[in-house]
Short mmCIF file of N, CA and C in Angstrom, two decimals:
data_model
loop_
_atom_site.label_atom_id
_atom_site.label_comp_id
_atom_site.label_asym_id
_atom_site.label_seq_id
_atom_site.Cartn_x
_atom_site.Cartn_y
_atom_site.Cartn_z
N MET A 21 96.25 -53.71 291.34
CA MET A 21 95.77 -52.97 290.21
C MET A 21 95.31 -51.62 290.63
N GLU A 22 94.75 -51.64 291.76
CA GLU A 22 94.31 -50.35 292.25
C GLU A 22 95.51 -49.47 292.49
N GLN A 23 96.54 -50.08 292.93
CA GLN A 23 97.76 -49.31 293.15
C GLN A 23 98.30 -48.82 291.83
N MET A 24 98.24 -49.66 290.84
CA MET A 24 98.72 -49.26 289.51
C MET A 24 97.84 -48.18 288.95
N ALA A 25 96.56 -48.33 289.15
CA ALA A 25 95.64 -47.31 288.66
C ALA A 25 95.91 -46.02 289.40
N LEU A 26 96.17 -46.18 290.71
CA LEU A 26 96.49 -45.00 291.49
C LEU A 26 97.79 -44.39 291.02
N LEU A 27 98.74 -45.27 290.73
CA LEU A 27 100.03 -44.79 290.21
C LEU A 27 99.83 -44.14 288.86
N ASP A 28 98.96 -44.74 288.05
CA ASP A 28 98.68 -44.15 286.73
C ASP A 28 98.04 -42.80 286.91
N GLN A 29 97.10 -42.77 287.85
CA GLN A 29 96.44 -41.47 288.09
C GLN A 29 97.46 -40.46 288.59
N MET A 30 98.32 -40.91 289.48
CA MET A 30 99.34 -40.00 290.01
C MET A 30 100.29 -39.60 288.90
N ALA A 31 100.62 -40.58 288.05
CA ALA A 31 101.51 -40.27 286.92
C ALA A 31 100.82 -39.31 285.99
N ILE A 32 99.52 -39.57 285.74
CA ILE A 32 98.75 -38.69 284.85
C ILE A 32 98.66 -37.30 285.47
N LEU A 33 98.41 -37.26 286.76
CA LEU A 33 98.33 -35.97 287.45
C LEU A 33 99.70 -35.25 287.39
N ALA A 34 100.74 -36.07 287.62
CA ALA A 34 102.08 -35.48 287.56
C ALA A 34 102.36 -34.99 286.16
N LEU A 35 101.92 -35.82 285.17
CA LEU A 35 102.11 -35.43 283.77
C LEU A 35 101.31 -34.17 283.46
N LEU A 36 100.06 -34.14 283.91
CA LEU A 36 99.21 -32.95 283.71
C LEU A 36 99.86 -31.73 284.38
N GLU A 37 100.31 -31.97 285.60
CA GLU A 37 100.96 -30.87 286.31
C GLU A 37 102.20 -30.42 285.58
N LEU A 38 102.96 -31.40 285.06
CA LEU A 38 104.17 -31.09 284.29
C LEU A 38 103.79 -30.33 283.03
N MET A 39 102.71 -30.83 282.38
CA MET A 39 102.26 -30.17 281.16
C MET A 39 101.79 -28.75 281.47
N GLU A 40 101.08 -28.60 282.60
CA GLU A 40 100.63 -27.26 283.01
C GLU A 40 101.83 -26.36 283.28
N GLN A 41 102.80 -26.96 283.98
CA GLN A 41 104.01 -26.18 284.26
C GLN A 41 104.73 -25.81 282.97
N MET A 42 104.80 -26.79 282.05
CA MET A 42 105.45 -26.52 280.77
C MET A 42 104.66 -25.47 279.99
N ALA A 43 103.32 -25.59 280.05
CA ALA A 43 102.49 -24.61 279.37
C ALA A 43 102.68 -23.25 280.01
N LEU A 44 102.72 -23.26 281.35
CA LEU A 44 102.93 -22.01 282.08
C LEU A 44 104.30 -21.43 281.75
N LEU A 45 105.29 -22.34 281.70
CA LEU A 45 106.65 -21.90 281.37
C LEU A 45 106.70 -21.36 279.96
N GLU A 46 106.01 -22.09 279.04
CA GLU A 46 105.97 -21.62 277.66
C GLU A 46 105.26 -20.27 277.58
N GLN A 47 104.16 -20.17 278.35
CA GLN A 47 103.42 -18.90 278.39
C GLN A 47 104.31 -17.80 278.94
N MET A 48 105.07 -18.11 279.97
CA MET A 48 105.98 -17.13 280.56
C MET A 48 107.08 -16.75 279.56
N GLU A 49 107.56 -17.79 278.85
CA GLU A 49 108.59 -17.51 277.84
C GLU A 49 108.01 -16.62 276.73
N GLN A 50 106.73 -16.96 276.34
CA GLN A 50 106.09 -16.15 275.31
C GLN A 50 105.89 -14.71 275.80
N MET A 51 105.49 -14.61 277.08
CA MET A 51 105.31 -13.27 277.65
C MET A 51 106.64 -12.52 277.70
N ALA A 52 107.70 -13.26 278.10
CA ALA A 52 109.04 -12.64 278.15
C ALA A 52 109.47 -12.24 276.75
N LEU A 53 109.16 -13.14 275.77
CA LEU A 53 109.50 -12.84 274.38
C LEU A 53 108.70 -11.62 273.91
N LEU A 54 107.40 -11.61 274.26
CA LEU A 54 106.54 -10.48 273.90
C LEU A 54 107.06 -9.19 274.53
N GLU A 55 107.43 -9.30 275.81
CA GLU A 55 107.97 -8.12 276.51
C GLU A 55 109.27 -7.67 275.86
N GLN A 56 110.09 -8.66 275.49
CA GLN A 56 111.35 -8.35 274.82
C GLN A 56 111.08 -7.66 273.47
N MET A 57 110.09 -8.21 272.76
CA MET A 57 109.73 -7.60 271.48
C MET A 57 109.19 -6.19 271.67
N GLU A 58 108.38 -6.01 272.73
CA GLU A 58 107.86 -4.68 273.03
C GLU A 58 109.01 -3.72 273.36
N GLN A 59 109.97 -4.26 274.16
CA GLN A 59 111.13 -3.42 274.50
C GLN A 59 111.92 -3.06 273.23
N MET A 60 112.07 -4.07 272.34
CA MET A 60 112.79 -3.81 271.09
C MET A 60 112.02 -2.80 270.23
N ALA A 61 110.67 -2.95 270.23
CA ALA A 61 109.85 -2.00 269.47
C ALA A 61 109.99 -0.59 270.06
N LEU A 62 110.02 -0.54 271.40
CA LEU A 62 110.19 0.74 272.08
C LEU A 62 111.56 1.33 271.74
N LEU A 63 112.58 0.44 271.75
CA LEU A 63 113.92 0.90 271.39
C LEU A 63 113.95 1.38 269.93
N ASP A 64 113.25 0.63 269.07
CA ASP A 64 113.15 1.05 267.67
C ASP A 64 112.48 2.42 267.56
N GLN A 65 111.38 2.56 268.30
CA GLN A 65 110.68 3.86 268.29
C GLN A 65 111.60 4.98 268.77
N MET A 66 112.34 4.69 269.85
CA MET A 66 113.26 5.70 270.40
C MET A 66 114.35 6.02 269.38
N ALA A 67 114.86 4.96 268.72
CA ALA A 67 115.90 5.17 267.71
C ALA A 67 115.35 5.98 266.54
N ILE A 68 114.10 5.64 266.13
CA ILE A 68 113.47 6.39 265.03
C ILE A 68 113.26 7.84 265.44
N LEU A 69 112.77 8.05 266.69
CA LEU A 69 112.58 9.43 267.17
C LEU A 69 113.91 10.19 267.22
N ALA A 70 114.95 9.51 267.72
CA ALA A 70 116.27 10.14 267.79
C ALA A 70 116.76 10.48 266.38
N LEU A 71 116.54 9.54 265.45
CA LEU A 71 116.94 9.76 264.06
C LEU A 71 116.17 10.94 263.46
N LEU A 72 114.84 10.95 263.72
CA LEU A 72 114.02 12.05 263.22
C LEU A 72 114.47 13.39 263.82
N GLU A 73 114.75 13.35 265.13
CA GLU A 73 115.24 14.58 265.79
C GLU A 73 116.56 15.03 265.17
N GLN A 74 117.47 14.09 264.92
CA GLN A 74 118.76 14.43 264.30
C GLN A 74 118.55 14.99 262.90
N MET A 75 117.61 14.36 262.16
CA MET A 75 117.32 14.86 260.81
C MET A 75 116.73 16.27 260.86
N ALA A 76 115.80 16.48 261.84
CA ALA A 76 115.20 17.81 261.99
C ALA A 76 116.27 18.83 262.39
N LEU A 77 117.17 18.40 263.31
CA LEU A 77 118.25 19.28 263.75
C LEU A 77 119.18 19.59 262.58
N LEU A 78 119.48 18.55 261.78
CA LEU A 78 120.34 18.74 260.61
C LEU A 78 119.69 19.71 259.62
N GLU A 79 118.38 19.50 259.39
CA GLU A 79 117.65 20.40 258.48
C GLU A 79 117.64 21.82 259.04
N GLN A 80 117.44 21.93 260.35
CA GLN A 80 117.46 23.25 260.99
C GLN A 80 118.85 23.90 260.84
N MET A 81 119.89 23.08 261.02
CA MET A 81 121.25 23.59 260.87
C MET A 81 121.51 24.02 259.43
N GLU A 82 120.98 23.22 258.46
CA GLU A 82 121.13 23.59 257.06
C GLU A 82 120.41 24.90 256.77
N GLN A 83 119.20 25.04 257.34
CA GLN A 83 118.46 26.29 257.16
C GLN A 83 119.20 27.47 257.78
N MET A 84 119.78 27.21 258.97
CA MET A 84 120.56 28.27 259.62
C MET A 84 121.79 28.62 258.79
N ALA A 85 122.44 27.58 258.23
CA ALA A 85 123.62 27.82 257.39
C ALA A 85 123.21 28.62 256.15
N LEU A 86 122.04 28.27 255.59
CA LEU A 86 121.52 29.00 254.43
C LEU A 86 121.23 30.45 254.82
N LEU A 87 120.61 30.61 256.00
CA LEU A 87 120.34 31.97 256.47
C LEU A 87 121.64 32.74 256.69
N ASP A 88 122.64 32.04 257.25
CA ASP A 88 123.95 32.67 257.45
C ASP A 88 124.55 33.10 256.11
N GLN A 89 124.46 32.21 255.11
CA GLN A 89 124.97 32.54 253.78
C GLN A 89 124.25 33.75 253.21
N MET A 90 122.92 33.75 253.38
CA MET A 90 122.13 34.88 252.88
C MET A 90 122.52 36.17 253.61
N ALA A 91 122.72 36.07 254.92
CA ALA A 91 123.11 37.24 255.70
C ALA A 91 124.49 37.72 255.26
N ILE A 92 125.40 36.79 255.03
CA ILE A 92 126.76 37.15 254.58
C ILE A 92 126.70 37.82 253.21
N LEU A 93 125.88 37.23 252.31
CA LEU A 93 125.73 37.84 250.97
C LEU A 93 125.14 39.24 251.08
N ALA A 94 124.11 39.39 251.94
CA ALA A 94 123.50 40.71 252.13
C ALA A 94 124.52 41.70 252.71
N LEU A 95 125.34 41.21 253.66
CA LEU A 95 126.37 42.06 254.26
C LEU A 95 127.41 42.47 253.22
N LEU A 96 127.82 41.49 252.39
CA LEU A 96 128.79 41.80 251.32
C LEU A 96 128.22 42.83 250.35
N GLU A 97 126.95 42.65 250.00
CA GLU A 97 126.30 43.60 249.09
C GLU A 97 126.23 44.99 249.73
N LEU A 98 125.90 45.01 251.02
CA LEU A 98 125.85 46.28 251.73
C LEU A 98 127.22 46.94 251.77
N MET A 99 128.27 46.11 252.02
CA MET A 99 129.63 46.65 252.05
C MET A 99 130.03 47.18 250.68
N GLU A 100 129.63 46.45 249.61
CA GLU A 100 129.91 46.93 248.25
C GLU A 100 129.21 48.25 248.00
N GLN A 101 127.94 48.33 248.42
CA GLN A 101 127.18 49.58 248.24
C GLN A 101 127.83 50.71 249.02
N MET A 102 128.26 50.41 250.25
CA MET A 102 128.91 51.43 251.07
C MET A 102 130.23 51.87 250.43
N ALA A 103 130.99 50.90 249.89
CA ALA A 103 132.26 51.23 249.22
C ALA A 103 131.99 52.08 247.99
N LEU A 104 130.93 51.70 247.23
CA LEU A 104 130.56 52.47 246.04
C LEU A 104 130.13 53.87 246.44
N LEU A 105 129.35 53.96 247.51
CA LEU A 105 128.90 55.27 247.99
C LEU A 105 130.09 56.11 248.43
N GLU A 106 131.02 55.48 249.16
CA GLU A 106 132.22 56.19 249.61
C GLU A 106 133.06 56.65 248.42
N GLN A 107 133.14 55.77 247.39
CA GLN A 107 133.88 56.14 246.18
C GLN A 107 133.20 57.32 245.48
N MET A 108 131.86 57.28 245.43
CA MET A 108 131.12 58.38 244.81
C MET A 108 131.32 59.67 245.61
N GLU A 109 131.31 59.54 246.96
CA GLU A 109 131.54 60.72 247.81
C GLU A 109 132.94 61.27 247.58
N GLN A 110 133.94 60.36 247.47
CA GLN A 110 135.32 60.80 247.22
C GLN A 110 135.43 61.49 245.87
N MET A 111 134.73 60.93 244.86
CA MET A 111 134.76 61.55 243.54
C MET A 111 134.11 62.93 243.58
N ALA A 112 132.97 63.03 244.31
CA ALA A 112 132.28 64.32 244.44
C ALA A 112 133.18 65.31 245.17
N LEU A 113 133.86 64.81 246.23
CA LEU A 113 134.77 65.68 246.98
C LEU A 113 135.93 66.13 246.11
N LEU A 114 136.46 65.19 245.31
CA LEU A 114 137.55 65.53 244.40
C LEU A 114 137.10 66.57 243.38
N GLU A 115 135.89 66.36 242.84
CA GLU A 115 135.34 67.32 241.88
C GLU A 115 135.15 68.69 242.54
N GLN A 116 134.65 68.66 243.77
CA GLN A 116 134.46 69.91 244.51
C GLN A 116 135.80 70.60 244.76
N MET A 117 136.83 69.78 245.10
CA MET A 117 138.15 70.35 245.32
C MET A 117 138.72 70.94 244.03
N GLU A 118 138.46 70.23 242.90
CA GLU A 118 138.91 70.75 241.62
C GLU A 118 138.21 72.06 241.29
N GLN A 119 136.90 72.11 241.57
CA GLN A 119 136.15 73.35 241.34
C GLN A 119 136.69 74.47 242.23
N MET A 120 136.97 74.12 243.50
CA MET A 120 137.51 75.12 244.41
C MET A 120 138.89 75.58 243.95
N ALA A 121 139.70 74.63 243.45
CA ALA A 121 141.03 74.98 242.94
C ALA A 121 140.89 75.90 241.73
N HIS A 122 139.90 75.59 240.87
CA HIS A 122 139.66 76.44 239.70
C HIS A 122 139.23 77.83 240.14
N LEU A 123 138.33 77.86 241.14
CA LEU A 123 137.90 79.17 241.68
C LEU A 123 139.08 79.91 242.30
N ASP A 124 139.94 79.15 243.03
CA ASP A 124 141.13 79.76 243.62
C ASP A 124 142.04 80.33 242.54
N GLN A 125 142.21 79.55 241.45
CA GLN A 125 143.04 80.05 240.34
C GLN A 125 142.45 81.32 239.76
N MET A 126 141.11 81.31 239.57
CA MET A 126 140.46 82.50 239.03
C MET A 126 140.62 83.68 239.98
N ALA A 127 140.48 83.42 241.28
CA ALA A 127 140.64 84.48 242.27
C ALA A 127 142.07 85.01 242.27
N ILE A 128 143.05 84.07 242.17
CA ILE A 128 144.46 84.48 242.15
C ILE A 128 144.75 85.31 240.90
N LEU A 129 144.20 84.85 239.74
CA LEU A 129 144.40 85.61 238.51
C LEU A 129 143.77 87.00 238.63
N ALA A 130 142.55 87.05 239.20
CA ALA A 130 141.90 88.36 239.39
C ALA A 130 142.71 89.23 240.33
N LEU A 131 143.25 88.61 241.40
CA LEU A 131 144.06 89.35 242.36
C LEU A 131 145.35 89.86 241.70
N LEU A 132 145.99 88.98 240.89
CA LEU A 132 147.21 89.40 240.18
C LEU A 132 146.90 90.55 239.22
N GLU A 133 145.77 90.43 238.52
CA GLU A 133 145.37 91.50 237.59
C GLU A 133 145.13 92.80 238.35
N LYS A 134 144.46 92.68 239.50
CA LYS A 134 144.19 93.87 240.32
C LYS A 134 145.50 94.46 240.82
N MET A 135 146.43 93.56 241.28
CA MET A 135 147.73 94.05 241.76
C MET A 135 148.50 94.72 240.63
N GLU A 136 148.40 94.14 239.43
CA GLU A 136 149.08 94.73 238.28
C GLU A 136 148.51 96.11 237.98
N GLN A 137 147.17 96.19 238.00
CA GLN A 137 146.52 97.49 237.77
C GLN A 137 146.94 98.50 238.84
N MET A 138 146.97 98.04 240.09
CA MET A 138 147.38 98.94 241.17
C MET A 138 148.84 99.36 241.01
N ALA A 139 149.69 98.41 240.58
CA ALA A 139 151.11 98.73 240.37
C ALA A 139 151.24 99.74 239.23
N ILE A 140 150.44 99.54 238.15
CA ILE A 140 150.47 100.48 237.02
C ILE A 140 150.01 101.86 237.48
N LEU A 141 148.91 101.87 238.28
CA LEU A 141 148.42 103.16 238.79
C LEU A 141 149.46 103.83 239.68
N ALA A 142 150.09 103.01 240.56
CA ALA A 142 151.11 103.57 241.47
C ALA A 142 152.30 104.09 240.66
N LEU A 143 152.71 103.34 239.62
CA LEU A 143 153.82 103.77 238.76
C LEU A 143 153.45 105.06 238.02
N ARG A 144 152.24 105.09 237.48
CA ARG A 144 151.77 106.30 236.78
C ARG A 144 151.75 107.50 237.73
N GLU A 145 151.24 107.26 238.94
CA GLU A 145 151.19 108.34 239.93
C GLU A 145 152.59 108.80 240.29
N GLN A 146 153.50 107.80 240.46
CA GLN A 146 154.89 108.13 240.78
C GLN A 146 155.54 108.93 239.65
N MET A 147 155.25 108.49 238.39
CA MET A 147 155.81 109.22 237.24
C MET A 147 155.24 110.64 237.17
N GLU A 148 153.93 110.76 237.45
CA GLU A 148 153.31 112.08 237.46
C GLU A 148 153.93 112.96 238.53
N GLN A 149 154.16 112.34 239.72
CA GLN A 149 154.79 113.11 240.81
C GLN A 149 156.20 113.53 240.43
N MET A 150 156.93 112.58 239.77
CA MET A 150 158.30 112.93 239.35
C MET A 150 158.28 114.04 238.31
N ALA A 151 157.32 113.94 237.37
CA ALA A 151 157.20 114.99 236.35
C ALA A 151 156.85 116.32 237.01
N LEU A 152 155.92 116.26 237.98
CA LEU A 152 155.54 117.47 238.69
C LEU A 152 156.72 118.04 239.46
N GLN A 153 157.51 117.15 240.11
CA GLN A 153 158.69 117.60 240.84
C GLN A 153 159.71 118.23 239.90
N GLU A 154 159.85 117.59 238.70
CA GLU A 154 160.77 118.17 237.72
C GLU A 154 160.30 119.56 237.31
N LYS A 155 158.99 119.66 237.04
CA LYS A 155 158.43 120.96 236.66
C LYS A 155 158.65 121.98 237.77
N MET A 156 158.39 121.52 239.01
CA MET A 156 158.57 122.44 240.14
C MET A 156 160.04 122.84 240.26
N ALA A 157 160.93 121.85 240.04
CA ALA A 157 162.37 122.16 240.11
C ALA A 157 162.74 123.17 239.03
N VAL A 158 162.18 122.93 237.82
CA VAL A 158 162.44 123.88 236.73
C VAL A 158 161.90 125.26 237.07
N LEU A 159 160.67 125.28 237.62
CA LEU A 159 160.07 126.56 238.02
C LEU A 159 160.90 127.24 239.10
N GLU A 160 161.38 126.42 240.06
CA GLU A 160 162.22 126.99 241.11
C GLU A 160 163.50 127.57 240.53
N GLN A 161 164.10 126.79 239.59
CA GLN A 161 165.32 127.30 238.95
C GLN A 161 165.02 128.60 238.20
N MET A 162 163.85 128.58 237.51
CA MET A 162 163.46 129.81 236.79
C MET A 162 163.25 130.95 237.76
N ASP A 163 162.60 130.64 238.90
CA ASP A 163 162.40 131.68 239.93
C ASP A 163 163.73 132.17 240.45
N ILE A 164 164.65 131.21 240.67
CA ILE A 164 165.99 131.60 241.17
C ILE A 164 166.68 132.49 240.13
N LEU A 165 166.58 132.04 238.86
CA LEU A 165 167.20 132.84 237.79
C LEU A 165 166.55 134.21 237.70
N ASP A 166 165.21 134.20 237.80
CA ASP A 166 164.51 135.49 237.78
C ASP A 166 164.95 136.35 238.95
N LEU A 167 165.11 135.72 240.12
CA LEU A 167 165.54 136.46 241.31
C LEU A 167 166.96 137.00 241.11
N VAL A 168 167.81 136.10 240.55
CA VAL A 168 169.19 136.52 240.29
C VAL A 168 169.18 137.67 239.28
N ASP A 169 168.39 137.50 238.22
CA ASP A 169 168.28 138.57 237.23
C ASP A 169 167.78 139.85 237.87
N HIS A 170 166.77 139.68 238.71
CA HIS A 170 166.21 140.85 239.39
C HIS A 170 167.25 141.50 240.29
N GLN A 171 168.00 140.63 241.06
CA GLN A 171 169.05 141.16 241.94
C GLN A 171 170.16 141.83 241.11
N ASP A 172 170.46 141.16 239.95
CA ASP A 172 171.48 141.77 239.06
C ASP A 172 171.01 143.13 238.59
N MET A 173 169.72 143.18 238.22
CA MET A 173 169.18 144.45 237.74
C MET A 173 169.20 145.50 238.84
N VAL A 174 168.78 145.04 240.07
CA VAL A 174 168.78 145.98 241.20
C VAL A 174 170.21 146.43 241.49
N ALA A 175 171.15 145.47 241.49
CA ALA A 175 172.55 145.80 241.76
C ALA A 175 173.10 146.71 240.67
N LYS A 176 172.75 146.41 239.44
CA LYS A 176 173.20 147.19 238.32
C LYS A 176 172.65 148.62 238.43
N LYS A 177 171.36 148.68 238.74
CA LYS A 177 170.72 149.98 238.87
C LYS A 177 171.34 150.74 240.04
N SER A 178 171.58 150.02 241.12
CA SER A 178 172.18 150.64 242.27
C SER A 178 173.59 151.11 241.93
N MET A 179 174.30 150.27 241.17
CA MET A 179 175.65 150.64 240.77
C MET A 179 175.61 151.86 239.84
N GLU A 180 174.68 151.80 238.96
CA GLU A 180 174.54 152.94 238.04
C GLU A 180 174.22 154.20 238.81
N GLU A 181 173.33 154.06 239.78
CA GLU A 181 172.98 155.23 240.59
C GLU A 181 174.19 155.72 241.37
N ASN A 182 174.95 154.74 241.90
CA ASN A 182 176.16 155.11 242.64
C ASN A 182 177.16 155.81 241.71
N ILE A 183 177.34 155.23 240.53
CA ILE A 183 178.27 155.83 239.55
C ILE A 183 177.77 157.21 239.18
N SER A 184 176.49 157.26 238.95
CA SER A 184 175.90 158.54 238.58
C SER A 184 176.06 159.52 239.72
N HIS A 185 175.85 159.08 240.90
CA HIS A 185 175.98 159.94 242.07
C HIS A 185 177.43 160.36 242.23
N ILE A 186 178.36 159.41 242.07
CA ILE A 186 179.79 159.72 242.19
C ILE A 186 180.18 160.68 241.08
N THR A 187 179.70 160.40 239.92
CA THR A 187 180.03 161.25 238.78
C THR A 187 179.48 162.63 239.03
N ARG A 188 178.32 162.77 239.51
CA ARG A 188 177.74 164.06 239.81
C ARG A 188 178.54 164.74 240.89
N GLU A 189 178.99 164.00 241.82
CA GLU A 189 179.76 164.55 242.92
C GLU A 189 181.09 165.07 242.37
N GLN A 190 181.63 164.29 241.50
CA GLN A 190 182.92 164.69 240.95
C GLN A 190 182.73 165.89 240.03
N MET A 191 181.65 165.94 239.40
CA MET A 191 181.44 167.02 238.45
C MET A 191 181.03 168.28 239.19
N ARG A 192 180.68 168.20 240.24
CA ARG A 192 180.32 169.37 241.01
C ARG A 192 181.58 170.14 241.38
N PRO A 193 181.45 171.39 241.28
CA PRO A 193 182.67 172.17 241.59
C PRO A 193 182.96 172.12 243.07
N GLU A 194 184.19 172.21 243.29
CA GLU A 194 184.60 172.20 244.67
C GLU A 194 184.45 173.58 245.24
N LYS A 195 184.06 173.64 246.37
CA LYS A 195 183.88 174.92 247.00
C LYS A 195 185.05 175.33 247.78
#
């Protein structure tokens, strides 16, 4: 009986030891499970952080895209303003060219009028010179005629004197 009691005690001790081992094993399993859960929670946290980072990055990219759109719109508006300004400058230049062309036309008309006046003056002067030359030619002809008349008169007088002298000579008695 003592042996049986000893065996019972040994069995009880073995059972207690087994139970302790099982409890320890269960505790280890629980700890492993807890550690696994902690690891999963950590992984969840990391996944949530990664997701949040991606969402923040996406939002940042959307903001950058919005800024890009705003910059493009501002650039387009600036280009439109520059094109409008260039068009206004071209219109002003065209108007200035038209004004200059008008001034050129006025200057050309004034120059033509001046040239016409000068041509009229030159023609008048030429006609006056021609009239003066005609008058001078007439006066010269008159002078020539007067000279011829004068020479005729001198010749006539000389002839008359010669005739008179010859006649006197002839009328004179011969000695």
